[in-house]
Short mmCIF file of C-alpha atoms in Angstrom, two decimals:
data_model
loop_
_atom_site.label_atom_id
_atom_site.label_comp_id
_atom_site.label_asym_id
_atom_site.label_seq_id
_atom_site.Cartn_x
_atom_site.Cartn_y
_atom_site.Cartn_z
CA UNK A 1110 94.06 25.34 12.08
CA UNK A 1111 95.71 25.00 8.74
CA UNK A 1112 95.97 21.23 9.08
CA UNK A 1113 92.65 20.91 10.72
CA UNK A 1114 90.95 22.54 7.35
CA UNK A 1115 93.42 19.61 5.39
CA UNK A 1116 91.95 17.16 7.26
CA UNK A 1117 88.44 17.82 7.31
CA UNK A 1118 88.59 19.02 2.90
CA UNK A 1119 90.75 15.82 1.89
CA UNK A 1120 89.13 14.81 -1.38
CA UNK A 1121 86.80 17.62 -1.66
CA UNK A 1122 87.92 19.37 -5.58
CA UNK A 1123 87.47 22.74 -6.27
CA UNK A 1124 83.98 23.60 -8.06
CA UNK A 1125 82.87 19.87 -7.75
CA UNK A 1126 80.32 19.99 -4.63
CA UNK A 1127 78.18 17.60 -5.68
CA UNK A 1128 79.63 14.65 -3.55
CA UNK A 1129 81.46 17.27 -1.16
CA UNK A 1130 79.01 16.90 1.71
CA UNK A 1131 79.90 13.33 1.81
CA UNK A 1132 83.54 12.98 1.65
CA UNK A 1133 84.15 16.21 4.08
CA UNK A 1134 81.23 14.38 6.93
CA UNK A 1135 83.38 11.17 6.65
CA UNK A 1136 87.03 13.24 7.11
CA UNK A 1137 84.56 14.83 9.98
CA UNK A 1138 83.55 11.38 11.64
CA UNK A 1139 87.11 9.73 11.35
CA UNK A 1140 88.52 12.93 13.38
CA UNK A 1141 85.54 12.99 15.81
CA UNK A 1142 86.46 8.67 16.15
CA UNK A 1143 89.77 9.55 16.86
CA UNK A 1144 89.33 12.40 19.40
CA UNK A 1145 87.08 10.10 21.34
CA UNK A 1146 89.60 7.65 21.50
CA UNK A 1147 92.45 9.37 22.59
CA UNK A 1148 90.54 10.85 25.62
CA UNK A 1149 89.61 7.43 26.57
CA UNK A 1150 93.46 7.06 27.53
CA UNK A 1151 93.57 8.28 30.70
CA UNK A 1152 91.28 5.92 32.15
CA UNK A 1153 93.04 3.03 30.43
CA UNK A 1154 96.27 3.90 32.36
CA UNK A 1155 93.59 4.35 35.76
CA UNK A 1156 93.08 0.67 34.69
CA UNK A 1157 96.26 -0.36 33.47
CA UNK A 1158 96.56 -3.55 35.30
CA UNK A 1159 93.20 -4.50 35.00
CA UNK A 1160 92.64 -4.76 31.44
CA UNK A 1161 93.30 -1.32 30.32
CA UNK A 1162 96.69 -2.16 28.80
CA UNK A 1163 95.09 -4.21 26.47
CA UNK A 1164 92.54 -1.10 25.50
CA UNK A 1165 94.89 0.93 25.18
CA UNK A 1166 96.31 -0.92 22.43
CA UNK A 1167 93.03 -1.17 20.74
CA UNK A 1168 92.87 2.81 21.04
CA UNK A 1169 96.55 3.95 19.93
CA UNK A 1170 96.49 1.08 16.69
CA UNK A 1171 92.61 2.61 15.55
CA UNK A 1172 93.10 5.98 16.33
CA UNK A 1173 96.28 5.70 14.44
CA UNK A 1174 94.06 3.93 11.17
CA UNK A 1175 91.83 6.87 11.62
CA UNK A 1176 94.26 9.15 9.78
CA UNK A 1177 94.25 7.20 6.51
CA UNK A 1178 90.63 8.31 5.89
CA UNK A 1179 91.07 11.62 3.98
CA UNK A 1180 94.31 9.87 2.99
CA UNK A 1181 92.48 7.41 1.03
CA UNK A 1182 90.04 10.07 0.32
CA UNK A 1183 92.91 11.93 -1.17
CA UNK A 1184 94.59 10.07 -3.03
CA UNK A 1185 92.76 7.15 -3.69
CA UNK A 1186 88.72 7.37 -3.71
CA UNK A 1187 85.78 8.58 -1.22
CA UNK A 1188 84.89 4.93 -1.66
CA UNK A 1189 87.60 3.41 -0.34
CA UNK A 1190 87.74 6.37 2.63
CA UNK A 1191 84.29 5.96 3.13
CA UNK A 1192 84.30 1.99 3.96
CA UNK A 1193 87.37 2.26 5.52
CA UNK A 1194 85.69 4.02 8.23
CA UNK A 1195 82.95 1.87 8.17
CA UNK A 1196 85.11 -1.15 8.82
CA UNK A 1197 87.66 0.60 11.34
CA UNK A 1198 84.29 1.76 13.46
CA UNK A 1199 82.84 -1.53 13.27
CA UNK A 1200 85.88 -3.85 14.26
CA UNK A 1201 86.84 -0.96 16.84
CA UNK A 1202 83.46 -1.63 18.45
CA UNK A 1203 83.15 -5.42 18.30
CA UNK A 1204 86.87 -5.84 19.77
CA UNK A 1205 85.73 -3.24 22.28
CA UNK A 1206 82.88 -4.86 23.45
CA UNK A 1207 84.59 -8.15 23.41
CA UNK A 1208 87.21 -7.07 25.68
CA UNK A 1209 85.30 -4.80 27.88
CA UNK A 1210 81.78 -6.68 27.73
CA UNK A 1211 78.29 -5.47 26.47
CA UNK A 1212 78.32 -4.13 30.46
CA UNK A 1213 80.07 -1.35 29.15
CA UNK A 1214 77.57 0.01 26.32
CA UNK A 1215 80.34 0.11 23.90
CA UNK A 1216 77.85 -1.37 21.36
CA UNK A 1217 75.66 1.82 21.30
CA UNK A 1218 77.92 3.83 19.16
CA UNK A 1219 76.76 1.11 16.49
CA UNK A 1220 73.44 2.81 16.86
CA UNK A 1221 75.07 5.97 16.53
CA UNK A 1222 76.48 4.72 13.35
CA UNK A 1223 73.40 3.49 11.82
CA UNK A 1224 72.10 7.04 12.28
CA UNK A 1225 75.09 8.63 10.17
CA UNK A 1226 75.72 6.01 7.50
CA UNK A 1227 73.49 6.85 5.44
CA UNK A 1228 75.19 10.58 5.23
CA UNK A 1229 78.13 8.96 4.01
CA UNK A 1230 76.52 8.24 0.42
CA UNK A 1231 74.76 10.34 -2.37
CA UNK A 1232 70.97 9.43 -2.86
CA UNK A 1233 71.95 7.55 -5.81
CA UNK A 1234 74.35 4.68 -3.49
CA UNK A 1235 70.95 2.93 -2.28
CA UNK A 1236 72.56 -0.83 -2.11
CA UNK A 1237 75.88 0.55 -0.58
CA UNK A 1238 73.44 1.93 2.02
CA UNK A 1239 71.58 -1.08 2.47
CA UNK A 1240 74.98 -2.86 2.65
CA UNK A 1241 76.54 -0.69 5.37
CA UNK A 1242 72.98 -0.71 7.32
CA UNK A 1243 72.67 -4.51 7.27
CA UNK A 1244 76.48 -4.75 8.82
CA UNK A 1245 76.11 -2.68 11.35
CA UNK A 1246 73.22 -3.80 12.30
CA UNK A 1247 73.80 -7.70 12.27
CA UNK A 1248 77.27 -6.00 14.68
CA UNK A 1249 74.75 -4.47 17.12
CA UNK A 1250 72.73 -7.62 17.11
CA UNK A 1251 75.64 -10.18 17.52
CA UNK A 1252 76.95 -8.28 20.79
CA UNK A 1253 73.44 -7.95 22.32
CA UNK A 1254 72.69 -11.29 21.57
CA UNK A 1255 75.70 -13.45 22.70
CA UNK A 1256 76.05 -14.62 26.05
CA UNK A 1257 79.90 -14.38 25.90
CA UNK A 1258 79.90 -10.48 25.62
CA UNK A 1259 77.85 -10.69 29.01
CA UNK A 1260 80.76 -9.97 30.98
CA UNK A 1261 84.41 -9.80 30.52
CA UNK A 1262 86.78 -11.52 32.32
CA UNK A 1263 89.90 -9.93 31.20
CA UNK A 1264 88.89 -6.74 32.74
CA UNK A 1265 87.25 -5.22 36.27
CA UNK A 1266 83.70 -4.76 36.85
CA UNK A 1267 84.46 -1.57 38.03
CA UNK A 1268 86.45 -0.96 35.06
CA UNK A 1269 83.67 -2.12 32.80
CA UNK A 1270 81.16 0.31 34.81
CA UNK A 1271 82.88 3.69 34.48
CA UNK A 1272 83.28 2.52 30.74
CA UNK A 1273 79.88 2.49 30.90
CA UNK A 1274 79.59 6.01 32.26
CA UNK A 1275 81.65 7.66 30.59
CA UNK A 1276 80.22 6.01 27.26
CA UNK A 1277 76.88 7.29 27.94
CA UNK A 1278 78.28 10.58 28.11
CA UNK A 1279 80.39 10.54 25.53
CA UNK A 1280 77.74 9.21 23.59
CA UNK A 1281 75.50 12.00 24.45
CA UNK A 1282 78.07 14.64 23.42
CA UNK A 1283 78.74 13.13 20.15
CA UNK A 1284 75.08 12.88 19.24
CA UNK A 1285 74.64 16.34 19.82
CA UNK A 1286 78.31 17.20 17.76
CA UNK A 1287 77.29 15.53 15.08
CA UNK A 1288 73.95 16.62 14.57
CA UNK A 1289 75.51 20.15 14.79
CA UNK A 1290 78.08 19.30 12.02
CA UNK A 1291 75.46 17.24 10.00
CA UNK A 1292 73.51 20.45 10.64
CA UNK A 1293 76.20 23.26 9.29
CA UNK A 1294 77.65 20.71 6.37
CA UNK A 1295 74.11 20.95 5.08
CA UNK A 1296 73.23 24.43 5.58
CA UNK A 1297 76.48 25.33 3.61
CA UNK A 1298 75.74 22.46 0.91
CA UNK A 1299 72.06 24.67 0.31
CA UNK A 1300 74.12 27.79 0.53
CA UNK A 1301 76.09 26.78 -2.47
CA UNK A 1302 72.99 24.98 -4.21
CA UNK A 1303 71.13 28.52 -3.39
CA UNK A 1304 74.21 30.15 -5.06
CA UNK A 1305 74.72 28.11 -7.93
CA UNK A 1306 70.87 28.85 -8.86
CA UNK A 1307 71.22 32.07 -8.46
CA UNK A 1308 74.02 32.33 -11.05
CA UNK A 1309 72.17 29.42 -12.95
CA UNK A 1310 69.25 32.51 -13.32
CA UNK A 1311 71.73 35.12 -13.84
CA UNK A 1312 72.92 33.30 -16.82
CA UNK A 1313 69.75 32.79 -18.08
CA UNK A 1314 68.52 36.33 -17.93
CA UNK A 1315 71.51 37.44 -19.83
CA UNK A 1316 70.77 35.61 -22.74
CA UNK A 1317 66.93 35.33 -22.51
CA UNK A 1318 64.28 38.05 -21.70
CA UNK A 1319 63.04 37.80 -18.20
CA UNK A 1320 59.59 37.16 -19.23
CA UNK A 1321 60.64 34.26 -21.33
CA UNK A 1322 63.40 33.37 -18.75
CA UNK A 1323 60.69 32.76 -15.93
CA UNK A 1324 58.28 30.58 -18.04
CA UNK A 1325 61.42 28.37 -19.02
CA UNK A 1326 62.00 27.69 -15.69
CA UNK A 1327 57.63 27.36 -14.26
CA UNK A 1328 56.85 25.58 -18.01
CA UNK A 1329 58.02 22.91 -20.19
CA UNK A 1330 55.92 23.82 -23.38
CA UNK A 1331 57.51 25.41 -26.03
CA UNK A 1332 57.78 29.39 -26.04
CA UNK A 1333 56.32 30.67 -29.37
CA UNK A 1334 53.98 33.56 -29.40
CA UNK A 1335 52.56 35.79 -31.92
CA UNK A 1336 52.24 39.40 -32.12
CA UNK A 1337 50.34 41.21 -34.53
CA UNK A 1338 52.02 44.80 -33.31
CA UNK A 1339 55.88 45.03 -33.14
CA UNK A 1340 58.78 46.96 -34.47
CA UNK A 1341 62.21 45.60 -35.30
CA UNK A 1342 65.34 47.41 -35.71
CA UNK A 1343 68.45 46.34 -37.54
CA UNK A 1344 71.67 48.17 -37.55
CA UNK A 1345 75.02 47.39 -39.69
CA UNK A 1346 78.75 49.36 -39.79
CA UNK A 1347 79.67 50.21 -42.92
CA UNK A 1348 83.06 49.43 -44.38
CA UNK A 1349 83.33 46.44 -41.54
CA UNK A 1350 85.52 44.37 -43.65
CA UNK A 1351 87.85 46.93 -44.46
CA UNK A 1352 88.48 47.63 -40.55
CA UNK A 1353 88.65 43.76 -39.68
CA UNK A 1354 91.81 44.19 -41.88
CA UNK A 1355 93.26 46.64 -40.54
CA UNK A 1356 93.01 46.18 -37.29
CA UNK A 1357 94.52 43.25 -34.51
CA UNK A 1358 91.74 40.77 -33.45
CA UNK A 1359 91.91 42.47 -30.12
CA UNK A 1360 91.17 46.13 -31.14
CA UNK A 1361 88.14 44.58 -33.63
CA UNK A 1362 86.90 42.94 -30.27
CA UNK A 1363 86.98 45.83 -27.97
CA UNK A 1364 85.75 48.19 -30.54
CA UNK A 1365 82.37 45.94 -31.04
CA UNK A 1366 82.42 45.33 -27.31
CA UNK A 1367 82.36 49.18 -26.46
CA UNK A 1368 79.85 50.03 -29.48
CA UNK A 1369 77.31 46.98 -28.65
CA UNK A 1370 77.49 47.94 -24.90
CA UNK A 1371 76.65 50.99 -25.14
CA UNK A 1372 73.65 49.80 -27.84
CA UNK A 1373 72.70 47.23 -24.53
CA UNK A 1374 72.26 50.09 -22.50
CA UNK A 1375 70.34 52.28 -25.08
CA UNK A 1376 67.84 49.27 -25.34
CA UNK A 1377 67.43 49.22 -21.43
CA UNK A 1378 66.72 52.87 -21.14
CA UNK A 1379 64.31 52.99 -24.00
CA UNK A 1380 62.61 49.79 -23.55
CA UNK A 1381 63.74 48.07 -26.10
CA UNK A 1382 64.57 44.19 -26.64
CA UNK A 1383 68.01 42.81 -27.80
CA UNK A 1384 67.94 39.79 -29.85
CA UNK A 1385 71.04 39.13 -31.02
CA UNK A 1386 74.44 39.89 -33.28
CA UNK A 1387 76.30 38.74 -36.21
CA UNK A 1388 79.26 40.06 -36.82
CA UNK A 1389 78.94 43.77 -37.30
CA UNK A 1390 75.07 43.75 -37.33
CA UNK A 1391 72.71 44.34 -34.45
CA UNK A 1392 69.40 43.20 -34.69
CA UNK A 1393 66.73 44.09 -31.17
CA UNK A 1394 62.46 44.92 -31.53
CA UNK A 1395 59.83 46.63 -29.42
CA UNK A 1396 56.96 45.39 -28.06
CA UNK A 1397 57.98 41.59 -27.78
CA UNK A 1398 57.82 39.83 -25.59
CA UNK A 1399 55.78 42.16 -23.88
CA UNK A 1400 53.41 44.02 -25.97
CA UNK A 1401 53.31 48.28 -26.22
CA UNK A 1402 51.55 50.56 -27.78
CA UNK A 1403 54.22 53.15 -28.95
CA UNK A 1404 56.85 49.97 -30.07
CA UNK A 1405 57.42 52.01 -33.56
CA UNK A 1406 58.16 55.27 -31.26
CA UNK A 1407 61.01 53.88 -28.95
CA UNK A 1408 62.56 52.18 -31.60
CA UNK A 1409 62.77 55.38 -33.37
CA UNK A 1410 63.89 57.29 -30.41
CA UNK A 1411 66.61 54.56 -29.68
CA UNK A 1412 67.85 54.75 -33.41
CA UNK A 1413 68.32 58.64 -33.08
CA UNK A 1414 70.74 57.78 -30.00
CA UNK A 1415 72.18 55.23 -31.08
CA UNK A 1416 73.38 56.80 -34.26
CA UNK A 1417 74.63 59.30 -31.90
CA UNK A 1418 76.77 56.88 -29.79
CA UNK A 1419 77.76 55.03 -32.12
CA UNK A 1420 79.37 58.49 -34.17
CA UNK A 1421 81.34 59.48 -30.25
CA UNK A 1422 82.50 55.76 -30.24
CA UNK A 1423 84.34 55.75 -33.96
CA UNK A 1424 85.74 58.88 -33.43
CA UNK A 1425 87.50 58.17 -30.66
CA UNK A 1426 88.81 54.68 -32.44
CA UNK A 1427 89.47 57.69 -35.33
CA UNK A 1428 87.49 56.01 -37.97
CA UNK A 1429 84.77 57.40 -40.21
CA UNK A 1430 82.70 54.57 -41.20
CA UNK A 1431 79.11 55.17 -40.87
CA UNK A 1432 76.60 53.26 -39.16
CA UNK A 1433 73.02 51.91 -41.27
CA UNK A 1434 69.46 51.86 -39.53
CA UNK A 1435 66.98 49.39 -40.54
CA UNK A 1436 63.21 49.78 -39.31
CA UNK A 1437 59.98 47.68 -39.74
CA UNK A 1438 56.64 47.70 -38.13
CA UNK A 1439 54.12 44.95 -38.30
CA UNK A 1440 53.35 41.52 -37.10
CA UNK A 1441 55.72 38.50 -36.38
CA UNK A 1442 56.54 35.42 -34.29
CA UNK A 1443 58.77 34.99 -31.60
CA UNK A 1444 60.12 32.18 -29.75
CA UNK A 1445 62.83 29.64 -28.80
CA UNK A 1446 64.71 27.37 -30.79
CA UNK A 1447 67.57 25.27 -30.47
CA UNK A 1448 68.23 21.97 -27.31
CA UNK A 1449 71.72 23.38 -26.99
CA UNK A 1450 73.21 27.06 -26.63
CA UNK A 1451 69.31 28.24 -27.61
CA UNK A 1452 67.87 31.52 -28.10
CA UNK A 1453 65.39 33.81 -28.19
CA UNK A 1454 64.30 34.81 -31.78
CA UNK A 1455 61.95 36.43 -33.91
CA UNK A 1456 60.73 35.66 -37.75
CA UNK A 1457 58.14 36.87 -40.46
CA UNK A 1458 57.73 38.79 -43.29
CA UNK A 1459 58.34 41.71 -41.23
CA UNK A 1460 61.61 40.84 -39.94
CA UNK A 1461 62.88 40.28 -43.24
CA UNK A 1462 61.53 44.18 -44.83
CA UNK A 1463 63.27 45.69 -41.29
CA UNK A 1464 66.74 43.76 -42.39
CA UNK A 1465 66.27 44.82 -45.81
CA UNK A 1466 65.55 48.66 -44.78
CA UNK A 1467 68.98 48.15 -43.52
CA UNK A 1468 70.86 46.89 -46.13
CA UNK A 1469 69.41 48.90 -48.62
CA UNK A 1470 69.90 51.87 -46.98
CA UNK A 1471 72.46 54.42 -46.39
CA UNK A 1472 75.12 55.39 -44.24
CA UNK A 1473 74.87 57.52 -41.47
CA UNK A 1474 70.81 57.43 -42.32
CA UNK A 1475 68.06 55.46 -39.99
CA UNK A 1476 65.57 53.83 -42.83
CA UNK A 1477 61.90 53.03 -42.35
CA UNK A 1478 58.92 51.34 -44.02
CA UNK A 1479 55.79 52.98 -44.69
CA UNK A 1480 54.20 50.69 -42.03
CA UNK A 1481 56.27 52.41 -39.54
CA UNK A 1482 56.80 56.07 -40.69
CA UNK A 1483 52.41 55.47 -40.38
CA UNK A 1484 52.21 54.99 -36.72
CA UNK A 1485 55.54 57.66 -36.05
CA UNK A 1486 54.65 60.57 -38.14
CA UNK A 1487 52.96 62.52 -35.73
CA UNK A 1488 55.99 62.66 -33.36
CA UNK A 1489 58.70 62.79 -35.63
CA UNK A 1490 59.83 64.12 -38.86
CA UNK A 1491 60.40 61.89 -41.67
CA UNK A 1492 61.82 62.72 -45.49
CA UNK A 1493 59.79 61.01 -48.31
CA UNK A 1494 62.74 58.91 -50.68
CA UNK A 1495 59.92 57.18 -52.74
CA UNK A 1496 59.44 53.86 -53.87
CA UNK A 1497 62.62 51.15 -54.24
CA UNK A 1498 62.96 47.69 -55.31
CA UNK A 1499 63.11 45.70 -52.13
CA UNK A 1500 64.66 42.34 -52.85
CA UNK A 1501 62.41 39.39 -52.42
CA UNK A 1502 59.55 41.79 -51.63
CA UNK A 1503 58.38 43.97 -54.15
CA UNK A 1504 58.48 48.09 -54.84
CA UNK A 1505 58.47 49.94 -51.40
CA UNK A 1506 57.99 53.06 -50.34
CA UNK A 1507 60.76 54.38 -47.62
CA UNK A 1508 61.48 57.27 -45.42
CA UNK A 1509 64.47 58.81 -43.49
CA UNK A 1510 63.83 59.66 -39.87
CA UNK A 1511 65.11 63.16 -39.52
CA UNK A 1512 67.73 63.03 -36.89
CA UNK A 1513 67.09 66.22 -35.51
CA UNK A 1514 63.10 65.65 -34.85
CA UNK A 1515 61.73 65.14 -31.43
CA UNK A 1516 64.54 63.53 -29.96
CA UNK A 1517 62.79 63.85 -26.87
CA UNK A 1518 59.67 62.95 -27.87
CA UNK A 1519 57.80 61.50 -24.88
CA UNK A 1520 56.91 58.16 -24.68
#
């Protein structure tokens, strides 16, 4: 069975399917060719003396030829396996039919043949198509045609009529084999396309919100959309530097790894959508891409647990640094940008005063704007710092979310 699975997956590469199909029906064909050949032996040695000595020649030298398919497949090119077959089945036939006469129907595997060629190539092979058509063809057509392949005399009429039988059976049976074959070689060629796109959508969900993910792949126009309600949060570890110091690459990784999972799956519960990271900063909004009315309220509910996390997760790397909480209500853009490696991203004034509520704040404290202590007051308790110079943007006026208010204020 071992050898079986060789022969039929000679030049087939691991995780390149795309000309698979091909090269694995041609390994398929060249086994099938030599099968039927070798069963045709027993009736050349019923006809030894009357011609089948010289078919059984014929049969023992191609069957024999048919084993350097997936060799040449192998080692070589599907090219060279693929016309090889081509060749050995035409000359096979035409000898055949020489030797035996068209009285035997050996000629109608050419038909056969002109039925399965063209699952020997990729769509893209149209002239070696056309070539392999035309040949067996003009075969077909110069045995039908000639008077000389009438009859034989080198062999019986009854030998040439239970050739004939048997042909038309064997013909019959490898029809239906190789429409089965053709039949299971495809369905597991759309199993793997199937597969492939379902990973190809995986991927793409990972990295893109599914909203955004599913007009990518129903619409070429560009994704930009505007919202005039949204809140974005931004959050930052203190001290990073000084822990990228002391600690191997490794450690650094899985401590991010662990702190921005656990962020991933704070965003999922409270609605929330990631955007991205850079380096030790975290950066996700509410109420884009798909709009909400209480946006400022789950980001503020998510800050109060992530702060939380984030404080189990340090102290069990035993560090102390603290974490700072940006937020900033208002309107902004969103979209798409990049050919290569893109992403999903947001801009505006907005986004900027929700970075700079970060890095203006203060450890271990979750920092809003007035724009979105306004829509958030109601639920949650906030503590008045006053107005501070806000780089690039003026005097603002900034609160702390209390920590300890309504952290399970409904939504």
């Amino acid at each position: 069975m071992a050898r079986f699975s060789l022969w039929l997956n000679a030049g087939v590469k691991p995780n390149h399917s795309s000309n698979a199909s091909h090269i694995r029906l041609s390994n398929i064909i060249a086994l099938l060719f030599a099968i039927l050949l070798v069963l045709q032996l027993g009736l050349c040695l019923h006809f030894w003396s009357e011609g089948g000595h010289r078919q059984a020649v014929l049969i023992v030298l191609y069957a024999s030829l048919c084993t350097a398919i997936p060799l040449l497949n192998h080692y070589l090119r599907p090219f060279y396996g693929r016309w090889a077959l081509i060749l050995l089945f035409i000359t096979y036939i035409l000898q055949t039919s020489g030797h035996l006469g068209r009285l035997s129907h050996s000629h109608d595997f050419l038909l056969m043949g002109l039925f399965l060629c063209p699952f020997l190539f990729s769509g893209q092979q149209r002239l070696e198509i056309a070539l392999a058509l035309l040949l067996l063809t003009a075969s077909y057509a110069a045995v039908e045609l000639s008077p000389s392949t009438v009859f034989s005399a080198q062999t019986s009429i009854d030998y040439q009529q239970t050739v004939a039988g048997l042909n038309r059976i064997s013909f019959a049976l490898a029809a239906l084999l190789a429409a089965y074959l053709i039949h299971q070689d495809h369905h597991k060629s759309w199993q793997r396309l199937a597969f492939e796109q379902q990973r190809s959508e995986s991927l793409l969900l990972s990295i893109l919100p599914k909203p955004i993910a599913r007009r990518l792949q129903t619409s070429r126009q560009p994704v930009a959309d505007y919202f005039d309600n949204a809140t974005v949060l931004f959050t930052d570890i203190e001290g990073f530097s000084e822990i990228s110091k002391t600690r191997a690459p490794t450690e650094l990784v899985d401590y991010l790894n662990t702190i921005y999972s656990a962020f991933d799956h704070l965003l999922e519960q409270h609605g929330l959508e990631k955007i991205k990271t850079n380096g030790d900063e975290y950066m996700a909004v509410s109420g884009v891409p798909v709009p909400n009315d209480d946006h400022a309220q789950r980001c503020c509910r998510c800050a109060i647990a992530m702060l939380d996390t984030y404080n189990d997760i340090t102290h069990r790397y035993g560090l102390a640094n603290g974490l700072r909480i940006g937020i900033n209500s208002g309107e902004l853009v969103a979209g798409i940008i990049g050919k290569y490696r893109f992403s999903y991203d947001i801009w505006g004034d907005n986004v900027n005063l929700a970075s700079r509520m970060e890095s203006q704040g203060v450890s271990q404290q979750i920092q809003v704007s007035e724009a979105t202590y306004r829509l958030c007051k109601d639920q949650f308790s906030f503590i008045d710092k006053g107005q501070i110079h806000v780089k690039g943007m003026g005097r603002q006026r900034v609160y702390w979310l209390d920590q300890n208010s309504s952290r399970l204020a409904s939504a």
